[in-house]
PDB file of C-alpha atoms in Angstrom:
ATOM      1  CA  MET A   1      -1.914   7.556 -35.946  1.00 87.00           C
ATOM      2  CA  ALA A   2      -1.985   6.972 -32.100  1.00 96.00           C
ATOM      3  CA  LYS A   3      -0.057   3.827 -31.047  1.00 98.00           C
ATOM      4  CA  ARG A   4      -2.530   1.492 -29.089  1.00 98.00           C
ATOM      5  CA  VAL A   5      -0.813   0.259 -26.114  1.00 98.00           C
ATOM      6  CA  ALA A   6      -1.812  -2.617 -23.649  1.00 99.00           C
ATOM      7  CA  VAL A   7      -0.568  -2.499 -19.972  1.00 99.00           C
ATOM      8  CA  LEU A   8      -0.266  -5.486 -17.991  1.00 99.00           C
ATOM      9  CA  LEU A   9      -0.955  -4.961 -14.379  1.00 99.00           C
ATOM     10  CA  SER A  10      -0.439  -7.180 -11.150  1.00 98.00           C
ATOM     11  CA  GLY A  11      -2.225  -5.766  -8.678  1.00 98.00           C
ATOM     12  CA  CYS A  12      -1.715  -2.541  -6.692  1.00 98.00           C
ATOM     13  CA  GLY A  13       1.120  -2.136  -4.378  1.00 97.00           C
ATOM     14  CA  VAL A  14       5.057  -2.799  -4.479  1.00 97.00           C
ATOM     15  CA  TYR A  15       5.315  -5.751  -2.235  1.00 97.00           C
ATOM     16  CA  ASP A  16       1.958  -7.936  -3.442  1.00 98.00           C
ATOM     17  CA  GLY A  17       1.225  -5.915  -6.849  1.00 98.00           C
ATOM     18  CA  THR A  18       2.286  -3.435  -9.279  1.00 98.00           C
ATOM     19  CA  GLU A  19       4.613  -0.845  -8.200  1.00 98.00           C
ATOM     20  CA  ILE A  20       2.585   2.136  -8.406  1.00 98.00           C
ATOM     21  CA  HIS A  21       5.149   4.678  -9.226  1.00 98.00           C
ATOM     22  CA  GLU A  22       6.488   2.697 -12.217  1.00 98.00           C
ATOM     23  CA  ALA A  23       2.726   2.306 -13.505  1.00 98.00           C
ATOM     24  CA  SER A  24       2.094   5.910 -12.833  1.00 98.00           C
ATOM     25  CA  ALA A  25       5.212   6.850 -15.009  1.00 98.00           C
ATOM     26  CA  THR A  26       4.472   4.634 -17.728  1.00 98.00           C
ATOM     27  CA  LEU A  27       1.125   6.076 -18.056  1.00 98.00           C
ATOM     28  CA  VAL A  28       2.392   9.464 -18.063  1.00 98.00           C
ATOM     29  CA  HIS A  29       4.984   8.935 -20.644  1.00 98.00           C
ATOM     30  CA  LEU A  30       2.244   7.213 -23.144  1.00 98.00           C
ATOM     31  CA  SER A  31      -0.054   9.870 -22.560  1.00 98.00           C
ATOM     32  CA  ARG A  32       2.280  12.595 -23.203  1.00 98.00           C
ATOM     33  CA  ALA A  33       3.072  10.569 -26.571  1.00 98.00           C
ATOM     34  CA  GLY A  34      -0.357  10.662 -27.546  1.00 98.00           C
ATOM     35  CA  ALA A  35      -0.629   6.731 -27.418  1.00 98.00           C
ATOM     36  CA  LYS A  36      -4.167   5.077 -26.465  1.00 98.00           C
ATOM     37  CA  VAL A  37      -3.902   3.065 -23.586  1.00 98.00           C
ATOM     38  CA  LYS A  38      -5.946   0.161 -22.518  1.00 98.00           C
ATOM     39  CA  MET A  39      -4.879  -1.984 -18.826  1.00 98.00           C
ATOM     40  CA  PHE A  40      -5.399  -5.648 -18.198  1.00 99.00           C
ATOM     41  CA  ALA A  41      -4.728  -7.537 -15.242  1.00 98.00           C
ATOM     42  CA  PRO A  42      -5.591 -11.763 -14.771  1.00 98.00           C
ATOM     43  CA  ASN A  43      -8.645 -12.149 -12.796  1.00 98.00           C
ATOM     44  CA  THR A  44      -7.116 -14.148 -10.269  1.00 98.00           C
ATOM     45  CA  GLU A  45      -6.449 -14.315  -6.374  1.00 98.00           C
ATOM     46  CA  GLN A  46      -3.072 -12.566  -5.172  1.00 97.00           C
ATOM     47  CA  MET A  47      -0.559 -15.147  -3.801  1.00 96.00           C
ATOM     48  CA  HIS A  48      -0.933 -13.341  -0.717  1.00 97.00           C
ATOM     49  CA  VAL A  49      -1.809  -9.745   0.996  1.00 96.00           C
ATOM     50  CA  VAL A  50       1.086  -7.552   2.380  1.00 97.00           C
ATOM     51  CA  ASN A  51       0.411  -4.884   4.964  1.00 97.00           C
ATOM     52  CA  HIS A  52       2.592  -2.248   3.167  1.00 97.00           C
ATOM     53  CA  CYS A  53       3.421  -0.477   6.532  1.00 97.00           C
ATOM     54  CA  GLU A  54       5.135  -3.444   7.842  1.00 96.00           C
ATOM     55  CA  GLY A  55       6.247  -5.151   4.568  1.00 94.00           C
ATOM     56  CA  LYS A  56       4.827  -8.530   6.233  1.00 95.00           C
ATOM     57  CA  PRO A  57       1.986 -10.810   5.138  1.00 96.00           C
ATOM     58  CA  MET A  58      -1.499 -10.301   6.464  1.00 96.00           C
ATOM     59  CA  GLU A  59      -4.763 -12.076   6.881  1.00 95.00           C
ATOM     60  CA  GLY A  60      -7.141 -11.583   4.115  1.00 94.00           C
ATOM     61  CA  LYS A  61      -7.668 -12.441   0.368  1.00 96.00           C
ATOM     62  CA  ARG A  62      -7.434  -9.978  -2.471  1.00 97.00           C
ATOM     63  CA  ASN A  63      -8.286 -10.311  -6.271  1.00 98.00           C
ATOM     64  CA  VAL A  64      -5.418  -9.364  -8.709  1.00 98.00           C
ATOM     65  CA  LEU A  65      -8.034  -7.507 -11.237  1.00 98.00           C
ATOM     66  CA  GLN A  66      -9.866  -5.794  -8.546  1.00 98.00           C
ATOM     67  CA  GLU A  67      -6.615  -4.624  -6.879  1.00 98.00           C
ATOM     68  CA  SER A  68      -5.225  -3.215 -10.441  1.00 98.00           C
ATOM     69  CA  ALA A  69      -8.527  -1.297 -10.757  1.00 98.00           C
ATOM     70  CA  ARG A  70      -7.108   0.813  -8.325  1.00 98.00           C
ATOM     71  CA  ILE A  71      -4.389   1.979 -10.400  1.00 98.00           C
ATOM     72  CA  ALA A  72      -6.525   1.984 -13.667  1.00 98.00           C
ATOM     73  CA  ARG A  73      -9.211   3.999 -12.039  1.00 97.00           C
ATOM     74  CA  GLY A  74     -11.358   1.547 -12.822  1.00 98.00           C
ATOM     75  CA  ASP A  75     -11.159   0.890 -16.376  1.00 98.00           C
ATOM     76  CA  VAL A  76      -9.228  -2.668 -16.157  1.00 98.00           C
ATOM     77  CA  THR A  77     -10.233  -5.404 -18.164  1.00 98.00           C
ATOM     78  CA  ASP A  78      -9.540  -9.241 -17.473  1.00 98.00           C
ATOM     79  CA  LEU A  79      -6.450 -10.525 -19.123  1.00 98.00           C
ATOM     80  CA  THR A  80      -8.204 -13.199 -20.869  1.00 98.00           C
ATOM     81  CA  LYS A  81     -10.002 -10.627 -22.929  1.00 98.00           C
ATOM     82  CA  LEU A  82      -6.665  -9.167 -24.371  1.00 98.00           C
ATOM     83  CA  ASP A  83      -6.291  -9.810 -28.227  1.00 98.00           C
ATOM     84  CA  VAL A  84      -3.195  -8.900 -29.651  1.00 98.00           C
ATOM     85  CA  LYS A  85      -4.469  -7.813 -33.001  1.00 98.00           C
ATOM     86  CA  ASP A  86      -5.924  -4.724 -31.170  1.00 98.00           C
ATOM     87  CA  PHE A  87      -2.764  -3.292 -30.038  1.00 98.00           C
ATOM     88  CA  ASP A  88       0.649  -2.223 -31.415  1.00 98.00           C
ATOM     89  CA  ALA A  89       2.639  -2.878 -28.249  1.00 98.00           C
ATOM     90  CA  LEU A  90       2.709  -4.491 -24.601  1.00 99.00           C
ATOM     91  CA  ILE A  91       4.156  -2.881 -21.367  1.00 99.00           C
ATOM     92  CA  ILE A  92       4.450  -4.715 -17.951  1.00 99.00           C
ATOM     93  CA  PRO A  93       5.529  -2.361 -14.987  1.00 98.00           C
ATOM     94  CA  GLY A  94       7.368  -3.935 -12.347  1.00 98.00           C
ATOM     95  CA  GLY A  95       6.610  -4.706  -8.464  1.00 98.00           C
ATOM     96  CA  PHE A  96       6.735  -8.068  -6.421  1.00 98.00           C
ATOM     97  CA  GLY A  97       3.013  -8.839  -7.933  1.00 98.00           C
ATOM     98  CA  VAL A  98       5.120  -9.888 -10.905  1.00 98.00           C
ATOM     99  CA  ALA A  99       7.041 -12.204  -8.994  1.00 98.00           C
ATOM    100  CA  LYS A 100       4.233 -13.173  -7.132  1.00 98.00           C
ATOM    101  CA  ASN A 101       0.805 -13.182  -9.346  1.00 98.00           C
ATOM    102  CA  LEU A 102       1.926 -13.372 -12.756  1.00 98.00           C
ATOM    103  CA  SER A 103       4.689 -15.652 -11.829  1.00 98.00           C
ATOM    104  CA  ASP A 104       6.183 -17.508  -9.173  1.00 98.00           C
ATOM    105  CA  TRP A 105       9.634 -16.099  -8.832  1.00 97.00           C
ATOM    106  CA  ALA A 106       9.236 -15.117  -5.549  1.00 96.00           C
ATOM    107  CA  VAL A 107       8.607 -18.711  -4.458  1.00 96.00           C
ATOM    108  CA  LYS A 108      10.960 -20.614  -6.679  1.00 95.00           C
ATOM    109  CA  GLY A 109      13.726 -18.368  -7.797  1.00 91.00           C
ATOM    110  CA  LYS A 110      15.367 -19.852 -11.099  1.00 90.00           C
ATOM    111  CA  ASP A 111      12.886 -22.836 -11.230  1.00 94.00           C
ATOM    112  CA  TYR A 112      10.127 -20.206 -11.565  1.00 97.00           C
ATOM    113  CA  THR A 113       7.273 -20.564 -14.040  1.00 97.00           C
ATOM    114  CA  VAL A 114       5.182 -17.863 -15.572  1.00 98.00           C
ATOM    115  CA  GLN A 115       1.397 -17.594 -15.210  1.00 98.00           C
ATOM    116  CA  PRO A 116      -0.197 -19.240 -18.405  1.00 98.00           C
ATOM    117  CA  GLN A 117      -2.293 -16.780 -19.606  1.00 98.00           C
ATOM    118  CA  VAL A 118       0.559 -13.985 -18.995  1.00 98.00           C
ATOM    119  CA  GLU A 119       2.889 -16.345 -20.807  1.00 98.00           C
ATOM    120  CA  LYS A 120       0.514 -16.830 -23.771  1.00 98.00           C
ATOM    121  CA  VAL A 121       0.108 -13.092 -24.181  1.00 98.00           C
ATOM    122  CA  ILE A 122       3.914 -12.166 -24.185  1.00 98.00           C
ATOM    123  CA  LYS A 123       4.633 -15.165 -26.982  1.00 98.00           C
ATOM    124  CA  ALA A 124       1.698 -13.626 -29.021  1.00 98.00           C
ATOM    125  CA  PHE A 125       3.069 -10.401 -28.972  1.00 98.00           C
ATOM    126  CA  ARG A 126       6.135 -11.607 -30.008  1.00 98.00           C
ATOM    127  CA  GLN A 127       4.953 -13.803 -32.523  1.00 98.00           C
ATOM    128  CA  ALA A 128       2.906 -10.882 -34.285  1.00 98.00           C
ATOM    129  CA  GLY A 129       6.338  -9.130 -34.279  1.00 98.00           C
ATOM    130  CA  LYS A 130       4.996  -6.323 -32.341  1.00 98.00           C
ATOM    131  CA  PRO A 131       7.190  -4.780 -29.142  1.00 98.00           C
ATOM    132  CA  LEU A 132       7.061  -5.427 -25.517  1.00 98.00           C
ATOM    133  CA  ALA A 133       8.653  -3.273 -22.874  1.00 99.00           C
ATOM    134  CA  MET A 134       9.401  -4.550 -18.901  1.00 98.00           C
ATOM    135  CA  CYS A 135      10.812  -2.802 -16.203  1.00 98.00           C
ATOM    136  CA  CYS A 136      12.257  -3.465 -12.708  1.00 98.00           C
ATOM    137  CA  ILE A 137      11.823  -7.357 -12.053  1.00 98.00           C
ATOM    138  CA  SER A 138       9.122  -7.855 -15.036  1.00 98.00           C
ATOM    139  CA  PRO A 139      11.764  -8.784 -17.462  1.00 98.00           C
ATOM    140  CA  VAL A 140      12.055 -12.367 -16.019  1.00 98.00           C
ATOM    141  CA  LEU A 141       8.941 -12.982 -17.499  1.00 98.00           C
ATOM    142  CA  ALA A 142      10.694 -12.356 -20.778  1.00 98.00           C
ATOM    143  CA  ALA A 143      13.243 -14.682 -19.618  1.00 97.00           C
ATOM    144  CA  LYS A 144      11.171 -17.580 -19.447  1.00 96.00           C
ATOM    145  CA  ALA A 145       8.621 -16.778 -22.222  1.00 97.00           C
ATOM    146  CA  LEU A 146      11.356 -15.541 -24.874  1.00 97.00           C
ATOM    147  CA  PRO A 147      14.437 -18.018 -24.351  1.00 96.00           C
ATOM    148  CA  GLY A 148      17.676 -16.362 -25.058  1.00 97.00           C
ATOM    149  CA  CYS A 149      16.396 -12.620 -25.102  1.00 98.00           C
ATOM    150  CA  GLU A 150      18.379  -9.828 -24.339  1.00 98.00           C
ATOM    151  CA  ILE A 151      17.239  -7.924 -20.932  1.00 98.00           C
ATOM    152  CA  THR A 152      18.672  -5.477 -18.589  1.00 98.00           C
ATOM    153  CA  VAL A 153      17.284  -5.622 -14.652  1.00 98.00           C
ATOM    154  CA  GLY A 154      20.297  -2.792 -14.069  1.00 98.00           C
ATOM    155  CA  GLN A 155      23.804  -4.203 -12.872  1.00 98.00           C
ATOM    156  CA  ASP A 156      25.167  -7.398 -12.157  1.00 97.00           C
ATOM    157  CA  LYS A 157      27.297  -6.626  -9.112  1.00 97.00           C
ATOM    158  CA  GLU A 158      25.367  -6.266  -5.807  1.00 96.00           C
ATOM    159  CA  CYS A 159      25.885  -3.125  -3.632  1.00 97.00           C
ATOM    160  CA  GLU A 160      24.100  -0.795  -1.718  1.00 97.00           C
ATOM    161  CA  LYS A 161      22.773   0.959  -5.092  1.00 97.00           C
ATOM    162  CA  TRP A 162      22.119  -2.113  -6.689  1.00 98.00           C
ATOM    163  CA  PRO A 163      20.350  -4.574  -4.045  1.00 97.00           C
ATOM    164  CA  TYR A 164      18.776  -6.826  -6.364  1.00 95.00           C
ATOM    165  CA  ALA A 165      21.754  -7.785  -8.713  1.00 96.00           C
ATOM    166  CA  GLN A 166      21.495 -11.056  -8.252  1.00 95.00           C
ATOM    167  CA  THR A 167      18.714 -11.744 -10.566  1.00 96.00           C
ATOM    168  CA  ALA A 168      20.916 -10.680 -13.416  1.00 97.00           C
ATOM    169  CA  GLY A 169      23.375 -13.849 -12.981  1.00 96.00           C
ATOM    170  CA  VAL A 170      20.068 -16.084 -12.972  1.00 95.00           C
ATOM    171  CA  MET A 171      18.699 -14.258 -16.184  1.00 95.00           C
ATOM    172  CA  LYS A 172      22.495 -15.397 -17.471  1.00 96.00           C
ATOM    173  CA  ASP A 173      22.255 -18.844 -16.172  1.00 95.00           C
ATOM    174  CA  MET A 174      19.092 -19.478 -17.966  1.00 95.00           C
ATOM    175  CA  GLY A 175      20.601 -18.439 -21.330  1.00 96.00           C
ATOM    176  CA  CYS A 176      19.875 -14.646 -21.487  1.00 97.00           C
ATOM    177  CA  THR A 177      22.117 -11.796 -22.216  1.00 98.00           C
ATOM    178  CA  HIS A 178      22.021  -9.215 -19.557  1.00 98.00           C
ATOM    179  CA  VAL A 179      23.481  -5.886 -20.463  1.00 98.00           C
ATOM    180  CA  ASN A 180      24.447  -3.365 -17.633  1.00 98.00           C
ATOM    181  CA  LYS A 181      22.551  -0.385 -17.536  1.00 98.00           C
ATOM    182  CA  ASN A 182      22.161   2.783 -15.370  1.00 98.00           C
ATOM    183  CA  VAL A 183      18.631   3.783 -13.899  1.00 98.00           C
ATOM    184  CA  GLY A 184      18.278   6.227 -16.798  1.00 98.00           C
ATOM    185  CA  GLU A 185      18.695   3.961 -19.350  1.00 98.00           C
ATOM    186  CA  ALA A 186      17.187   1.263 -21.518  1.00 98.00           C
ATOM    187  CA  HIS A 187      18.256  -1.773 -23.402  1.00 98.00           C
ATOM    188  CA  VAL A 188      16.767  -2.720 -26.562  1.00 98.00           C
ATOM    189  CA  ASP A 189      16.666  -6.346 -28.085  1.00 98.00           C
ATOM    190  CA  VAL A 190      16.568  -5.569 -31.397  1.00 98.00           C
ATOM    191  CA  LYS A 191      15.520  -9.427 -32.260  1.00 97.00           C
ATOM    192  CA  ASN A 192      12.965  -9.595 -29.842  1.00 98.00           C
ATOM    193  CA  LYS A 193      11.705  -6.102 -30.098  1.00 98.00           C
ATOM    194  CA  LEU A 194      11.932  -6.163 -26.297  1.00 98.00           C
ATOM    195  CA  VAL A 195      12.681  -2.917 -24.549  1.00 98.00           C
ATOM    196  CA  THR A 196      13.616  -3.246 -20.704  1.00 98.00           C
ATOM    197  CA  THR A 197      14.870  -0.700 -17.606  1.00 98.00           C
ATOM    198  CA  SER A 198      15.681  -1.419 -14.174  1.00 98.00           C
ATOM    199  CA  ALA A 199      13.418   1.249 -12.517  1.00 98.00           C
ATOM    200  CA  PHE A 200      13.091   0.090  -8.591  1.00 98.00           C
ATOM    201  CA  MET A 201      15.734  -2.481  -8.947  1.00 98.00           C
ATOM    202  CA  CYS A 202      17.868   0.317  -8.388  1.00 98.00           C
ATOM    203  CA  ASN A 203      17.996   2.587  -4.887  1.00 98.00           C
ATOM    204  CA  ALA A 204      17.335   5.763  -6.713  1.00 98.00           C
ATOM    205  CA  ALA A 205      15.168   8.894  -6.572  1.00 98.00           C
ATOM    206  CA  PHE A 206      11.670   8.893  -7.960  1.00 98.00           C
ATOM    207  CA  HIS A 207      12.623  11.178 -10.971  1.00 98.00           C
ATOM    208  CA  GLU A 208      15.291   8.914 -11.957  1.00 98.00           C
ATOM    209  CA  VAL A 209      13.316   6.262 -12.596  1.00 98.00           C
ATOM    210  CA  PHE A 210      10.301   8.069 -13.867  1.00 98.00           C
ATOM    211  CA  ASP A 211      13.278   9.408 -16.396  1.00 98.00           C
ATOM    212  CA  GLY A 212      14.211   5.774 -17.340  1.00 98.00           C
ATOM    213  CA  ILE A 213      10.844   4.730 -17.658  1.00 98.00           C
ATOM    214  CA  GLY A 214      10.416   7.415 -20.155  1.00 98.00           C
ATOM    215  CA  VAL A 215      13.457   6.306 -22.135  1.00 98.00           C
ATOM    216  CA  MET A 216      11.628   2.552 -22.201  1.00 99.00           C
ATOM    217  CA  VAL A 217       8.318   4.208 -23.492  1.00 98.00           C
ATOM    218  CA  SER A 218      10.234   5.835 -26.094  1.00 98.00           C
ATOM    219  CA  GLU A 219      12.145   3.213 -27.374  1.00 98.00           C
ATOM    220  CA  LEU A 220       9.184   1.171 -27.272  1.00 98.00           C
ATOM    221  CA  LEU A 221       7.244   3.671 -29.369  1.00 98.00           C
ATOM    222  CA  LYS A 222       9.766   3.788 -32.010  1.00 98.00           C
ATOM    223  CA  LEU A 223       9.535  -0.013 -32.563  1.00 98.00           C
ATOM    224  CA  ALA A 224       5.697   0.002 -32.444  1.00 97.00           C
TER     225      ALA A 224
END
């Protein structure tokens, strides 16, 4: 029987929403595995809007659900309507939308909070014994919602290839176990049924990120 997977989006675009290539890779690997996918997003206003040519905030407001519809080809549902009973697993791709729209990590760092509806959904999947997968920066959501979990955001020593490695240190300070992994690998927290991979936390080629997300999806479906 085909696995039913919910995918949680945070907008559209790396600097203020979901990282589009991570979302696309997730959807391709799920499709290839024969999974049935439904996409969700919060019906809320984005923290801000970023001009992706300049990487700087610009005037205007955008809605997370409406922007996520760009990735979902229009077929996206308000997160409040997600019923855990209808799904076998949950995936949350990365992108700064995770740190701005699904949480306030981008503003508060280690003192961040997860958007209440997002935290509720993550905990509901965990309590139901259903697996979750998160890539890039999205494991910070698990660090808060599932205290003491095991995650990877790649490597814990900052360098040109791993410019965001300091995130691993914060996760450790929060009581999580961080496991160093390369971009083509994923870590499986068996206890929490949580699968994570670094994706664009690494300055890697597109195909390497794509392949790493493939490993994440494969490991998730084994648990579902």
